[in-house]
Amino acid sequence: MTALAPYACHPQQSRGRRFAEPQAPTRSDFQRDRDRIVHSSAFRRLVYKTQVFVNHEGDLFRTRLTHSLEVAQLGRSIARSLRLDEDLVEAICLAHDLGHTPFGHAGQDALNECMKPHGGFEHNLQSLRVVDRLEERYPAFDGLNLTFETREGILKHCSRGNAQLLNEREPGGVAQRFLDGTQPSLEAQLCNLADAIAYNAHDVDDGVRSGLISMAQLRDAVPLFARYHAATLAQWPDLAVPDAQRKLLYESIRRMLSDQVYDVIHHSSASLEEAGVRSVQEVHQHRQTLIGFSPEMKTQSLVLKQFLFHQLYRHPQVMQTMNNAQQVVKELFAAYMLEPERMKPRFVQRAQLADTLHERARVVADFVAGMTDRYAAHEHERITGMRLLTEA
């Protein structure tokens, strides 16, 4: 294994866990974090949570689980070249969506609207809540008791108000950087970028597979895709025939992914050398993030992201499904607030112990956010008698 760079997070220098534990005999602390995440209930539920297309719409579309695996694969590849800690990158990537609601961002927006009077809902904050509290596997503590470095990477976004609340409970902890403007570890920065690279690429694949967008649209509107599409046809002209369109798409995406990875490696290496950082602490204190695209690739990737937003995520067919999904989430939240006893027993018990309406609402949000698409749709139909999301 290549020696870690001085600015990488070294597991022997970790800031530790919230509850002290003996070292594992055969694994580093970051490897142990990754293993705990993979064995968690929240991780398994990601297989039935929406990325873009609701689970029953097709067996081959990405889910939150396959998305997380692709993010981890990209993250590790880049980390290895930059001599960052691959195990920490993998742990953060695999855990970054643990708090996501059913039905993707539509479900998150609906739950946030329901929770506005009670402090709102942020899926990144919920992911931290999952690993810090909601997983119940160990007798000595709630949650997974992950290292500070993994938890810091999971909390990639946080409002100032929520950061202040977190900092009251954990002074100088994972939310501190949102208050003082410091930077997260390079491993955390890398995971943010790997997330964006992965979902842009696989949403192109799923979007074309679904028939909602076409390669012709991408070629005409997205220079980044057009470049690799043209290069592929120049080398493999036989792929122009209709029967070879899947290979043409896959090869175009593969080349686009590869060049984005190489761009991140080359640009980040140059940024690190220019910044002259020699420790994790210097990374935290640097004025800006050091892992990123070159300016040209950043601009071209943004064009791709905007295309997907307008042509895929806001496609009328996707919007109709997401509108129904939002109704499911909102009506489930309202039903459980009115009758908490409809929830599973451990949430019923927590709701009964809640001293305020805000606390009860947070329990309900925890329950709804933890649902899979399938479970949420079935529960909604059981409670309301309506079937808004029809399975194929």
CSV table of C-alpha atoms in Angstrom, one decimal:
chain,number,residue,atom,x,y,z
A,1,MET,CA,0.0,0.0,0.0
A,2,THR,CA,1.3,3.5,-0.9
A,3,ALA,CA,2.2,5.6,2.2
A,4,LEU,CA,-0.3,8.2,3.1
A,5,ALA,CA,0.5,11.8,2.4
A,6,PRO,CA,1.2,14.1,5.4
A,7,TYR,CA,-2.0,16.0,4.7
A,8,ALA,CA,-4.1,12.8,4.7
A,9,CYS,CA,-6.1,11.7,7.7
A,10,HIS,CA,-4.1,9.0,9.5
A,11,PRO,CA,-6.2,6.6,11.5
A,12,GLN,CA,-3.6,6.5,14.3
A,13,GLN,CA,-4.1,10.3,14.6
A,14,SER,CA,-7.9,10.2,14.6
A,15,ARG,CA,-9.8,12.5,17.0
A,16,GLY,CA,-11.5,9.4,18.2
A,17,ARG,CA,-15.0,8.2,19.0
A,18,ARG,CA,-17.7,9.8,21.2
A,19,PHE,CA,-17.5,6.7,23.4
A,20,ALA,CA,-14.0,5.2,23.9
A,21,GLU,CA,-13.5,1.7,22.6
A,22,PRO,CA,-10.5,-0.6,22.5
A,23,GLN,CA,-8.6,-0.7,19.2
A,24,ALA,CA,-9.6,-3.6,16.8
A,25,PRO,CA,-6.7,-6.1,16.4
A,26,THR,CA,-6.8,-6.3,12.6
A,27,ARG,CA,-8.5,-3.2,11.4
A,28,SER,CA,-7.8,0.5,11.4
A,29,ASP,CA,-10.5,2.8,13.0
A,30,PHE,CA,-11.6,3.9,9.5
A,31,GLN,CA,-11.9,0.3,8.3
A,32,ARG,CA,-14.0,-0.4,11.4
A,33,ASP,CA,-16.2,2.6,10.6
A,34,ARG,CA,-16.8,1.3,7.0
A,35,ASP,CA,-17.7,-2.2,8.3
A,36,ARG,CA,-20.2,-0.8,10.8
A,37,ILE,CA,-21.8,1.2,8.1
A,38,VAL,CA,-22.1,-1.7,5.7
A,39,HIS,CA,-23.7,-3.9,8.4
A,40,SER,CA,-26.2,-1.2,9.5
A,41,SER,CA,-29.9,-1.4,8.9
A,42,ALA,CA,-30.0,2.1,7.3
A,43,PHE,CA,-27.4,1.0,4.7
A,44,ARG,CA,-29.5,-2.0,3.7
A,45,ARG,CA,-32.6,0.1,3.3
A,46,LEU,CA,-30.9,2.2,0.7
A,47,VAL,CA,-31.5,-0.6,-1.8
A,48,TYR,CA,-35.2,0.4,-1.9
A,49,LYS,CA,-34.7,4.2,-1.8
A,50,THR,CA,-35.1,6.3,-4.9
A,51,GLN,CA,-32.2,8.0,-6.8
A,52,VAL,CA,-34.2,9.4,-9.7
A,53,PHE,CA,-36.7,6.7,-10.6
A,54,VAL,CA,-38.9,5.1,-7.9
A,55,ASN,CA,-37.9,1.5,-7.3
A,56,HIS,CA,-40.8,-0.3,-9.0
A,57,GLU,CA,-40.2,1.7,-12.3
A,58,GLY,CA,-37.4,-0.6,-13.4
A,59,ASP,CA,-35.0,-3.2,-12.0
A,60,LEU,CA,-31.8,-1.7,-13.5
A,61,PHE,CA,-32.2,2.0,-12.5
A,62,ARG,CA,-29.9,3.2,-9.7
A,63,THR,CA,-31.0,3.2,-6.2
A,64,ARG,CA,-29.5,5.1,-3.2
A,65,LEU,CA,-27.5,1.9,-2.5
A,66,THR,CA,-26.0,1.4,-5.9
A,67,HIS,CA,-25.4,5.2,-6.1
A,68,SER,CA,-23.4,5.0,-2.8
A,69,LEU,CA,-21.4,2.1,-4.1
A,70,GLU,CA,-20.5,4.0,-7.3
A,71,VAL,CA,-19.5,7.0,-5.2
A,72,ALA,CA,-17.3,4.9,-3.0
A,73,GLN,CA,-15.6,3.3,-6.1
A,74,LEU,CA,-14.8,6.7,-7.6
A,75,GLY,CA,-13.7,8.1,-4.3
A,76,ARG,CA,-11.3,5.2,-3.6
A,77,SER,CA,-9.8,5.5,-7.1
A,78,ILE,CA,-9.0,9.2,-6.7
A,79,ALA,CA,-7.9,8.8,-3.0
A,80,ARG,CA,-5.3,6.2,-4.0
A,81,SER,CA,-3.7,8.6,-6.5
A,82,LEU,CA,-3.7,11.5,-4.1
A,83,ARG,CA,-2.4,9.3,-1.2
A,84,LEU,CA,-5.4,10.0,1.0
A,85,ASP,CA,-6.9,7.4,3.3
A,86,GLU,CA,-9.0,5.2,1.1
A,87,ASP,CA,-10.8,3.5,4.0
A,88,LEU,CA,-12.0,6.8,5.3
A,89,VAL,CA,-13.1,7.9,1.9
A,90,GLU,CA,-15.0,4.7,1.4
A,91,ALA,CA,-16.7,5.0,4.8
A,92,ILE,CA,-17.9,8.5,4.2
A,93,CYS,CA,-19.1,7.7,0.7
A,94,LEU,CA,-21.1,4.7,1.8
A,95,ALA,CA,-22.7,6.6,4.7
A,96,HIS,CA,-23.4,10.0,3.0
A,97,ASP,CA,-27.0,9.1,2.1
A,98,LEU,CA,-28.0,7.1,5.1
A,99,GLY,CA,-30.4,9.8,6.3
A,100,HIS,CA,-32.1,10.3,2.9
A,101,THR,CA,-35.9,10.0,2.8
A,102,PRO,CA,-37.9,7.7,0.5
A,103,PHE,CA,-38.5,9.1,-2.9
A,104,GLY,CA,-35.2,11.0,-3.2
A,105,HIS,CA,-35.1,14.8,-3.1
A,106,ALA,CA,-38.9,15.0,-3.5
A,107,GLY,CA,-39.4,13.1,-0.3
A,108,GLN,CA,-36.8,15.3,1.4
A,109,ASP,CA,-38.5,18.5,0.3
A,110,ALA,CA,-41.9,17.2,1.5
A,111,LEU,CA,-40.5,16.2,4.9
A,112,ASN,CA,-38.7,19.5,5.3
A,113,GLU,CA,-42.0,21.3,4.6
A,114,CYS,CA,-43.7,19.2,7.2
A,115,MET,CA,-40.9,19.9,9.7
A,116,LYS,CA,-40.6,23.7,9.2
A,117,PRO,CA,-42.5,24.5,12.4
A,118,HIS,CA,-40.2,22.0,14.2
A,119,GLY,CA,-36.7,22.9,13.1
A,120,GLY,CA,-36.8,21.6,9.5
A,121,PHE,CA,-35.3,18.5,7.9
A,122,GLU,CA,-31.8,18.2,6.3
A,123,HIS,CA,-30.9,14.8,4.9
A,124,ASN,CA,-27.1,15.4,5.7
A,125,LEU,CA,-28.0,16.2,9.3
A,126,GLN,CA,-30.3,13.1,9.3
A,127,SER,CA,-27.4,10.9,8.1
A,128,LEU,CA,-25.4,12.1,11.1
A,129,ARG,CA,-28.4,11.4,13.3
A,130,VAL,CA,-28.7,7.9,12.0
A,131,VAL,CA,-25.0,7.0,12.8
A,132,ASP,CA,-25.0,8.9,16.1
A,133,ARG,CA,-28.4,7.8,17.5
A,134,LEU,CA,-30.9,6.0,15.5
A,135,GLU,CA,-29.0,2.7,14.7
A,136,GLU,CA,-29.5,0.3,17.6
A,137,ARG,CA,-26.8,-2.4,17.5
A,138,TYR,CA,-24.5,-2.1,20.5
A,139,PRO,CA,-25.3,-2.4,24.2
A,140,ALA,CA,-22.9,0.3,25.3
A,141,PHE,CA,-24.2,3.2,23.2
A,142,ASP,CA,-26.8,4.3,20.6
A,143,GLY,CA,-25.7,4.7,17.0
A,144,LEU,CA,-22.6,3.3,15.4
A,145,ASN,CA,-20.0,5.4,17.4
A,146,LEU,CA,-18.0,6.3,14.4
A,147,THR,CA,-14.8,8.3,14.4
A,148,PHE,CA,-14.8,12.1,14.3
A,149,GLU,CA,-13.4,12.1,10.8
A,150,THR,CA,-16.1,9.9,9.3
A,151,ARG,CA,-18.8,11.9,11.1
A,152,GLU,CA,-17.3,15.1,9.8
A,153,GLY,CA,-17.4,13.8,6.2
A,154,ILE,CA,-21.0,12.7,6.5
A,155,LEU,CA,-22.1,16.2,7.6
A,156,LYS,CA,-21.3,17.9,4.3
A,157,HIS,CA,-24.0,20.5,4.6
A,158,CYS,CA,-25.5,22.1,7.7
A,159,SER,CA,-27.5,25.3,8.3
A,160,ARG,CA,-25.9,27.7,10.7
A,161,GLY,CA,-28.8,27.3,13.1
A,162,ASN,CA,-28.5,23.5,13.2
A,163,ALA,CA,-24.7,23.9,13.5
A,164,GLN,CA,-25.1,26.0,16.6
A,165,LEU,CA,-27.5,23.4,18.1
A,166,LEU,CA,-25.0,20.6,17.3
A,167,ASN,CA,-22.1,22.6,18.7
A,168,GLU,CA,-24.0,23.1,22.0
A,169,ARG,CA,-24.2,19.3,22.4
A,170,GLU,CA,-20.7,18.7,21.1
A,171,PRO,CA,-18.5,21.8,21.5
A,172,GLY,CA,-15.8,22.0,18.9
A,173,GLY,CA,-17.2,18.9,17.2
A,174,VAL,CA,-18.3,18.1,13.6
A,175,ALA,CA,-20.4,21.2,13.2
A,176,GLN,CA,-17.7,23.7,14.3
A,177,ARG,CA,-16.5,24.3,10.8
A,178,PHE,CA,-19.9,25.6,9.7
A,179,LEU,CA,-19.5,28.3,12.4
A,180,ASP,CA,-15.9,29.3,11.9
A,181,GLY,CA,-15.5,28.8,8.2
A,182,THR,CA,-12.8,26.2,8.3
A,183,GLN,CA,-12.5,23.3,5.8
A,184,PRO,CA,-13.2,19.6,6.2
A,185,SER,CA,-10.6,17.0,5.6
A,186,LEU,CA,-9.4,16.3,2.1
A,187,GLU,CA,-11.1,12.9,2.3
A,188,ALA,CA,-14.4,14.7,3.1
A,189,GLN,CA,-13.8,17.1,0.2
A,190,LEU,CA,-13.2,14.3,-2.1
A,191,CYS,CA,-16.4,12.5,-1.2
A,192,ASN,CA,-18.4,15.6,-2.0
A,193,LEU,CA,-16.9,15.7,-5.5
A,194,ALA,CA,-17.2,11.9,-6.1
A,195,ASP,CA,-20.9,12.2,-5.3
A,196,ALA,CA,-21.4,14.8,-8.0
A,197,ILE,CA,-19.3,12.9,-10.6
A,198,ALA,CA,-21.2,9.7,-9.9
A,199,TYR,CA,-24.7,11.0,-10.0
A,200,ASN,CA,-24.2,13.1,-13.2
A,201,ALA,CA,-22.8,10.0,-15.0
A,202,HIS,CA,-25.3,7.4,-13.8
A,203,ASP,CA,-28.3,9.8,-14.2
A,204,VAL,CA,-27.3,10.2,-17.9
A,205,ASP,CA,-27.3,6.4,-18.2
A,206,ASP,CA,-30.6,6.0,-16.4
A,207,GLY,CA,-32.2,8.9,-18.2
A,208,VAL,CA,-31.4,7.5,-21.6
A,209,ARG,CA,-32.4,4.0,-20.5
A,210,SER,CA,-35.8,5.4,-19.4
A,211,GLY,CA,-36.4,7.2,-22.8
A,212,LEU,CA,-36.9,10.5,-21.1
A,213,ILE,CA,-33.7,12.0,-22.6
A,214,SER,CA,-31.8,11.0,-25.6
A,215,MET,CA,-28.2,10.9,-26.7
A,216,ALA,CA,-29.1,13.4,-29.5
A,217,GLN,CA,-30.2,15.8,-26.8
A,218,LEU,CA,-27.1,15.3,-24.8
A,219,ARG,CA,-24.9,15.7,-27.8
A,220,ASP,CA,-26.5,18.9,-28.8
A,221,ALA,CA,-26.8,20.6,-25.4
A,222,VAL,CA,-23.9,19.2,-23.3
A,223,PRO,CA,-20.4,19.8,-24.8
A,224,LEU,CA,-18.8,17.5,-22.2
A,225,PHE,CA,-20.9,14.5,-23.4
A,226,ALA,CA,-20.6,15.5,-27.1
A,227,ARG,CA,-16.8,15.4,-26.9
A,228,TYR,CA,-16.7,11.8,-25.7
A,229,HIS,CA,-19.6,10.7,-27.9
A,230,ALA,CA,-17.7,12.0,-30.9
A,231,ALA,CA,-14.4,10.4,-29.8
A,232,THR,CA,-16.1,7.1,-29.3
A,233,LEU,CA,-17.6,7.1,-32.8
A,234,ALA,CA,-14.3,8.2,-34.3
A,235,GLN,CA,-12.7,5.1,-32.9
A,236,TRP,CA,-15.6,2.8,-33.2
A,237,PRO,CA,-17.8,3.9,-36.2
A,238,ASP,CA,-19.7,0.6,-36.2
A,239,LEU,CA,-21.4,1.8,-33.0
A,240,ALA,CA,-23.5,4.3,-35.0
A,241,VAL,CA,-26.0,1.6,-35.9
A,242,PRO,CA,-29.2,1.3,-33.8
A,243,ASP,CA,-28.4,-2.1,-32.4
A,244,ALA,CA,-25.1,-0.7,-30.9
A,245,GLN,CA,-26.5,2.3,-29.1
A,246,ARG,CA,-26.1,0.9,-25.6
A,247,LYS,CA,-22.4,0.3,-26.2
A,248,LEU,CA,-22.1,3.8,-27.6
A,249,LEU,CA,-23.7,5.3,-24.6
A,250,TYR,CA,-21.7,3.2,-22.1
A,251,GLU,CA,-18.4,4.0,-23.8
A,252,SER,CA,-19.2,7.7,-24.0
A,253,ILE,CA,-20.0,7.8,-20.3
A,254,ARG,CA,-16.9,5.7,-19.4
A,255,ARG,CA,-14.7,8.2,-21.2
A,256,MET,CA,-16.4,11.1,-19.6
A,257,LEU,CA,-16.0,9.6,-16.1
A,258,SER,CA,-12.4,8.7,-16.7
A,259,ASP,CA,-11.4,12.2,-17.8
A,260,GLN,CA,-13.3,13.8,-14.9
A,261,VAL,CA,-11.4,11.5,-12.5
A,262,TYR,CA,-8.0,12.4,-14.1
A,263,ASP,CA,-9.0,16.1,-14.1
A,264,VAL,CA,-9.6,16.0,-10.3
A,265,ILE,CA,-6.4,14.1,-9.6
A,266,HIS,CA,-4.3,16.5,-11.7
A,267,HIS,CA,-5.9,19.7,-10.6
A,268,SER,CA,-6.1,18.7,-6.9
A,269,SER,CA,-2.4,17.6,-6.9
A,270,ALA,CA,-1.4,21.0,-8.3
A,271,SER,CA,-3.6,22.8,-5.7
A,272,LEU,CA,-2.1,20.9,-2.9
A,273,GLU,CA,1.4,21.6,-4.1
A,274,GLU,CA,0.7,25.3,-4.5
A,275,ALA,CA,-1.0,25.6,-1.1
A,276,GLY,CA,1.9,23.8,0.5
A,277,VAL,CA,-0.2,22.2,3.2
A,278,ARG,CA,1.7,19.6,5.3
A,279,SER,CA,-0.9,18.4,7.8
A,280,VAL,CA,-4.6,17.9,8.4
A,281,GLN,CA,-4.6,21.0,10.6
A,282,GLU,CA,-3.3,23.1,7.7
A,283,VAL,CA,-6.0,21.7,5.5
A,284,HIS,CA,-8.6,22.7,8.0
A,285,GLN,CA,-7.2,26.3,8.2
A,286,HIS,CA,-6.8,26.8,4.4
A,287,ARG,CA,-9.0,29.5,2.9
A,288,GLN,CA,-10.7,27.2,0.4
A,289,THR,CA,-11.2,23.6,-0.5
A,290,LEU,CA,-8.3,21.9,-2.3
A,291,ILE,CA,-10.0,19.0,-4.0
A,292,GLY,CA,-11.8,20.0,-7.1
A,293,PHE,CA,-12.1,20.2,-10.9
A,294,SER,CA,-10.1,22.5,-13.1
A,295,PRO,CA,-12.0,25.6,-14.0
A,296,GLU,CA,-12.8,24.3,-17.5
A,297,MET,CA,-14.1,20.9,-16.2
A,298,LYS,CA,-16.1,22.6,-13.5
A,299,THR,CA,-17.8,24.8,-16.0
A,300,GLN,CA,-18.6,21.8,-18.3
A,301,SER,CA,-19.8,19.7,-15.5
A,302,LEU,CA,-22.1,22.4,-14.4
A,303,VAL,CA,-23.7,22.5,-17.9
A,304,LEU,CA,-24.3,18.8,-17.6
A,305,LYS,CA,-25.8,19.2,-14.2
A,306,GLN,CA,-28.2,21.9,-15.4
A,307,PHE,CA,-29.2,19.9,-18.4
A,308,LEU,CA,-30.1,16.9,-16.2
A,309,PHE,CA,-32.0,19.3,-13.8
A,310,HIS,CA,-34.2,20.7,-16.6
A,311,GLN,CA,-34.6,17.8,-18.9
A,312,LEU,CA,-34.7,14.8,-16.6
A,313,TYR,CA,-35.4,15.8,-13.0
A,314,ARG,CA,-38.1,18.2,-14.1
A,315,HIS,CA,-39.4,16.0,-16.9
A,316,PRO,CA,-43.3,15.9,-16.6
A,317,GLN,CA,-43.3,12.1,-16.1
A,318,VAL,CA,-40.7,12.3,-13.3
A,319,MET,CA,-42.6,15.3,-11.8
A,320,GLN,CA,-45.9,13.5,-11.7
A,321,THR,CA,-44.4,10.6,-9.8
A,322,MET,CA,-42.6,12.9,-7.4
A,323,ASN,CA,-45.7,15.0,-6.8
A,324,ASN,CA,-47.5,11.8,-5.8
A,325,ALA,CA,-44.5,10.8,-3.7
A,326,GLN,CA,-44.6,14.1,-1.9
A,327,GLN,CA,-48.3,13.6,-1.1
A,328,VAL,CA,-47.4,10.2,0.4
A,329,VAL,CA,-44.8,11.7,2.7
A,330,LYS,CA,-46.9,14.6,3.8
A,331,GLU,CA,-50.0,12.5,4.5
A,332,LEU,CA,-47.9,9.9,6.4
A,333,PHE,CA,-46.4,12.6,8.5
A,334,ALA,CA,-49.8,14.1,9.3
A,335,ALA,CA,-51.2,10.7,10.1
A,336,TYR,CA,-48.4,9.7,12.6
A,337,MET,CA,-48.6,13.1,14.2
A,338,LEU,CA,-52.3,12.6,14.9
A,339,GLU,CA,-52.0,9.0,15.9
A,340,PRO,CA,-48.3,8.1,16.9
A,341,GLU,CA,-49.4,4.6,17.8
A,342,ARG,CA,-49.6,3.8,14.1
A,343,MET,CA,-45.7,3.8,14.0
A,344,LYS,CA,-43.5,0.9,14.9
A,345,PRO,CA,-43.2,0.1,18.6
A,346,ARG,CA,-39.9,1.7,19.4
A,347,PHE,CA,-41.0,5.0,17.7
A,348,VAL,CA,-44.3,4.8,19.5
A,349,GLN,CA,-42.4,4.6,22.8
A,350,ARG,CA,-40.2,7.6,21.9
A,351,ALA,CA,-43.3,9.6,20.8
A,352,GLN,CA,-45.0,8.9,24.2
A,353,LEU,CA,-41.9,10.1,26.0
A,354,ALA,CA,-41.7,13.3,24.0
A,355,ASP,CA,-42.2,16.4,26.2
A,356,THR,CA,-43.1,18.8,23.4
A,357,LEU,CA,-44.8,18.8,20.0
A,358,HIS,CA,-41.4,19.6,18.5
A,359,GLU,CA,-39.9,16.4,20.0
A,360,ARG,CA,-42.8,14.3,18.8
A,361,ALA,CA,-42.5,15.7,15.3
A,362,ARG,CA,-38.8,14.8,15.3
A,363,VAL,CA,-39.7,11.2,16.2
A,364,VAL,CA,-42.2,11.1,13.3
A,365,ALA,CA,-39.6,12.5,10.9
A,366,ASP,CA,-37.1,9.9,12.0
A,367,PHE,CA,-39.7,7.2,11.3
A,368,VAL,CA,-40.7,8.5,7.9
A,369,ALA,CA,-37.2,9.3,6.8
A,370,GLY,CA,-36.1,5.7,7.5
A,371,MET,CA,-38.8,4.2,5.3
A,372,THR,CA,-38.1,2.6,1.9
A,373,ASP,CA,-40.1,3.7,-1.1
A,374,ARG,CA,-42.0,0.5,-1.0
A,375,TYR,CA,-42.8,0.6,2.7
A,376,ALA,CA,-43.9,4.2,2.5
A,377,ALA,CA,-46.3,3.5,-0.4
A,378,HIS,CA,-47.8,0.5,1.3
A,379,GLU,CA,-48.2,2.3,4.6
A,380,HIS,CA,-49.9,5.2,2.9
A,381,GLU,CA,-52.3,2.9,1.1
A,382,ARG,CA,-53.0,1.1,4.3
A,383,ILE,CA,-53.8,4.3,6.2
A,384,THR,CA,-55.6,6.3,3.5
A,385,GLY,CA,-56.9,3.6,1.2
A,386,MET,CA,-55.4,5.4,-1.8
A,387,ARG,CA,-52.8,3.9,-4.2
A,388,LEU,CA,-50.8,6.9,-5.5
A,389,LEU,CA,-47.7,4.9,-6.6
A,390,THR,CA,-48.6,1.9,-8.7
A,391,GLU,CA,-46.2,-0.9,-8.8
A,392,ALA,CA,-45.4,-2.5,-12.2
